[in-house]
């Protein structure tokens, strides 16, 4: 994303700043009697996303990039495509440590 603005009030030329385009979603629970708890965060880089499958039945965890094995996955920019019909697989990391009270 390109943002053009003047650096100062008296500047004649506009300054151009380039920022990565990301979508950030925070997930909170909504309790009535207790304070809201933070459940998770998703941050997606819209210029560099895994390519979606054409059919939902063909989605598997093998479609995710694997940094340990060095497995490449085709990446696309959502601004270069006209539409995206299907998403990819979803995973989560589970922390099995117990909290002491």
C-alpha positions as protocol buffer text, in pm:
chain_id: "A"
residue {
  index: 1
  type: UNK
  ca { x: 0 y: 0 z: 0 }
}
residue {
  index: 2
  type: UNK
  ca { x: 138 y: 340 z: -95 }
}
residue {
  index: 3
  type: UNK
  ca { x: 55 y: 642 z: 121 }
}
residue {
  index: 4
  type: UNK
  ca { x: 134 y: 987 z: -16 }
}
residue {
  index: 5
  type: UNK
  ca { x: 134 y: 1280 z: 223 }
}
residue {
  index: 6
  type: UNK
  ca { x: 325 y: 1596 z: 299 }
}
residue {
  index: 7
  type: UNK
  ca { x: 595 y: 1568 z: 563 }
}
residue {
  index: 8
  type: UNK
  ca { x: 536 y: 1922 z: 693 }
}
residue {
  index: 9
  type: UNK
  ca { x: 274 y: 2188 z: 645 }
}
residue {
  index: 10
  type: UNK
  ca { x: 506 y: 2399 z: 432 }
}
residue {
  index: 11
  type: UNK
  ca { x: 639 y: 2112 z: 217 }
}
residue {
  index: 12
  type: UNK
  ca { x: 571 y: 2142 z: -155 }
}
residue {
  index: 13
  type: UNK
  ca { x: 633 y: 1780 z: -251 }
}
residue {
  index: 14
  type: UNK
  ca { x: 446 y: 1480 z: -116 }
}
residue {
  index: 15
  type: UNK
  ca { x: 638 y: 1207 z: 65 }
}
residue {
  index: 16
  type: UNK
  ca { x: 564 y: 849 z: -43 }
}
residue {
  index: 17
  type: UNK
  ca { x: 557 y: 565 z: 212 }
}
residue {
  index: 18
  type: UNK
  ca { x: 518 y: 198 z: 122 }
}
residue {
  index: 19
  type: UNK
  ca { x: 360 y: -38 z: 377 }
}
residue {
  index: 20
  type: UNK
  ca { x: 286 y: -411 z: 346 }
}
residue {
  index: 21
  type: UNK
  ca { x: -81 y: -494 z: 311 }
}
residue {
  index: 22
  type: UNK
  ca { x: -185 y: -717 z: 601 }
}
residue {
  index: 23
  type: UNK
  ca { x: -519 y: -824 z: 743 }
}
residue {
  index: 24
  type: UNK
  ca { x: -517 y: -854 z: 1123 }
}
residue {
  index: 25
  type: UNK
  ca { x: -803 y: -1016 z: 1318 }
}
residue {
  index: 26
  type: UNK
  ca { x: -810 y: -1051 z: 1697 }
}
residue {
  index: 27
  type: UNK
  ca { x: -1042 y: -1299 z: 1865 }
}
residue {
  index: 28
  type: UNK
  ca { x: -1179 y: -1216 z: 2211 }
}
residue {
  index: 29
  type: UNK
  ca { x: -1452 y: -1382 z: 2416 }
}
residue {
  index: 30
  type: UNK
  ca { x: -1740 y: -1167 z: 2534 }
}
residue {
  index: 31
  type: UNK
  ca { x: -1828 y: -1245 z: 2895 }
}
residue {
  index: 32
  type: UNK
  ca { x: -2089 y: -1058 z: 3095 }
}
residue {
  index: 33
  type: UNK
  ca { x: -1949 y: -1103 z: 3447 }
}
residue {
  index: 34
  type: UNK
  ca { x: -1576 y: -1157 z: 3383 }
}
residue {
  index: 35
  type: UNK
  ca { x: -1328 y: -949 z: 3182 }
}
residue {
  index: 36
  type: UNK
  ca { x: -1290 y: -1036 z: 2817 }
}
residue {
  index: 37
  type: UNK
  ca { x: -1011 y: -1283 z: 2741 }
}
residue {
  index: 38
  type: UNK
  ca { x: -781 y: -1273 z: 2441 }
}
residue {
  index: 39
  type: UNK
  ca { x: -815 y: -1601 z: 2248 }
}
residue {
  index: 40
  type: UNK
  ca { x: -600 y: -1554 z: 1941 }
}
residue {
  index: 41
  type: UNK
  ca { x: -465 y: -1344 z: 1658 }
}
residue {
  index: 42
  type: UNK
  ca { x: -453 y: -1400 z: 1282 }
}
residue {
  index: 43
  type: UNK
  ca { x: -227 y: -1188 z: 1062 }
}
residue {
  index: 44
  type: UNK
  ca { x: -242 y: -1246 z: 685 }
}
residue {
  index: 45
  type: UNK
  ca { x: -9 y: -1090 z: 429 }
}
residue {
  index: 46
  type: UNK
  ca { x: -241 y: -1028 z: 134 }
}
residue {
  index: 47
  type: UNK
  ca { x: 47 y: -997 z: -114 }
}
residue {
  index: 48
  type: UNK
  ca { x: 196 y: -1338 z: -31 }
}
residue {
  index: 49
  type: UNK
  ca { x: -65 y: -1608 z: 38 }
}
residue {
  index: 50
  type: UNK
  ca { x: -71 y: -1981 z: -45 }
}
residue {
  index: 51
  type: UNK
  ca { x: -257 y: -2053 z: -367 }
}
residue {
  index: 52
  type: UNK
  ca { x: -610 y: -2180 z: -303 }
}
residue {
  index: 53
  type: UNK
  ca { x: -731 y: -2518 z: -429 }
}
residue {
  index: 54
  type: UNK
  ca { x: -1002 y: -2535 z: -691 }
}
residue {
  index: 55
  type: UNK
  ca { x: -1210 y: -2791 z: -502 }
}
residue {
  index: 56
  type: UNK
  ca { x: -1278 y: -2812 z: -127 }
}
residue {
  index: 57
  type: UNK
  ca { x: -1240 y: -3191 z: -131 }
}
residue {
  index: 58
  type: UNK
  ca { x: -879 y: -3164 z: -244 }
}
residue {
  index: 59
  type: UNK
  ca { x: -770 y: -2949 z: 56 }
}
residue {
  index: 60
  type: UNK
  ca { x: -521 y: -3120 z: 289 }
}
residue {
  index: 61
  type: UNK
  ca { x: -252 y: -3025 z: 538 }
}
residue {
  index: 62
  type: UNK
  ca { x: 8 y: -3105 z: 271 }
}
residue {
  index: 63
  type: UNK
  ca { x: -89 y: -2776 z: 103 }
}
residue {
  index: 64
  type: UNK
  ca { x: 69 y: -2574 z: 385 }
}
residue {
  index: 65
  type: UNK
  ca { x: 431 y: -2460 z: 355 }
}
residue {
  index: 66
  type: UNK
  ca { x: 674 y: -2666 z: 564 }
}
residue {
  index: 67
  type: UNK
  ca { x: 982 y: -2477 z: 678 }
}
residue {
  index: 68
  type: UNK
  ca { x: 1156 y: -2781 z: 825 }
}
residue {
  index: 69
  type: UNK
  ca { x: 1142 y: -2988 z: 507 }
}
residue {
  index: 70
  type: UNK
  ca { x: 1183 y: -2691 z: 274 }
}
residue {
  index: 71
  type: UNK
  ca { x: 873 y: -2784 z: 78 }
}
residue {
  index: 72
  type: UNK
  ca { x: 774 y: -2502 z: -160 }
}
residue {
  index: 73
  type: UNK
  ca { x: 410 y: -2403 z: -198 }
}
residue {
  index: 74
  type: UNK
  ca { x: 286 y: -2182 z: -483 }
}
residue {
  index: 75
  type: UNK
  ca { x: 212 y: -1833 z: -352 }
}
residue {
  index: 76
  type: UNK
  ca { x: -10 y: -1563 z: -506 }
}
residue {
  index: 77
  type: UNK
  ca { x: -106 y: -1203 z: -443 }
}
residue {
  index: 78
  type: UNK
  ca { x: -475 y: -1137 z: -384 }
}
residue {
  index: 79
  type: UNK
  ca { x: -437 y: -812 z: -579 }
}
residue {
  index: 80
  type: UNK
  ca { x: -321 y: -998 z: -892 }
}
residue {
  index: 81
  type: UNK
  ca { x: -618 y: -1237 z: -890 }
}
residue {
  index: 82
  type: UNK
  ca { x: -973 y: -1138 z: -969 }
}
residue {
  index: 83
  type: UNK
  ca { x: -1131 y: -1371 z: -714 }
}
residue {
  index: 84
  type: UNK
  ca { x: -1057 y: -1654 z: -472 }
}
residue {
  index: 85
  type: UNK
  ca { x: -1327 y: -1917 z: -440 }
}
residue {
  index: 86
  type: UNK
  ca { x: -1178 y: -2160 z: -190 }
}
residue {
  index: 87
  type: UNK
  ca { x: -944 y: -2129 z: 102 }
}
residue {
  index: 88
  type: UNK
  ca { x: -676 y: -2356 z: 232 }
}
residue {
  index: 89
  type: UNK
  ca { x: -645 y: -2581 z: 534 }
}
residue {
  index: 90
  type: UNK
  ca { x: -644 y: -2438 z: 887 }
}
residue {
  index: 91
  type: UNK
  ca { x: -424 y: -2555 z: 1173 }
}
residue {
  index: 92
  type: UNK
  ca { x: -354 y: -2445 z: 1524 }
}
residue {
  index: 93
  type: UNK
  ca { x: -68 y: -2482 z: 1766 }
}
residue {
  index: 94
  type: UNK
  ca { x: -155 y: -2647 z: 2093 }
}
residue {
  index: 95
  type: UNK
  ca { x: 42 y: -2563 z: 2407 }
}
residue {
  index: 96
  type: UNK
  ca { x: 12 y: -2851 z: 2653 }
}
residue {
  index: 97
  type: UNK
  ca { x: 181 y: -2682 z: 2949 }
}
residue {
  index: 98
  type: UNK
  ca { x: -27 y: -2664 z: 3264 }
}
residue {
  index: 99
  type: UNK
  ca { x: -80 y: -2334 z: 3439 }
}
residue {
  index: 100
  type: UNK
  ca { x: -26 y: -2330 z: 3814 }
}
residue {
  index: 101
  type: UNK
  ca { x: -269 y: -2135 z: 4026 }
}
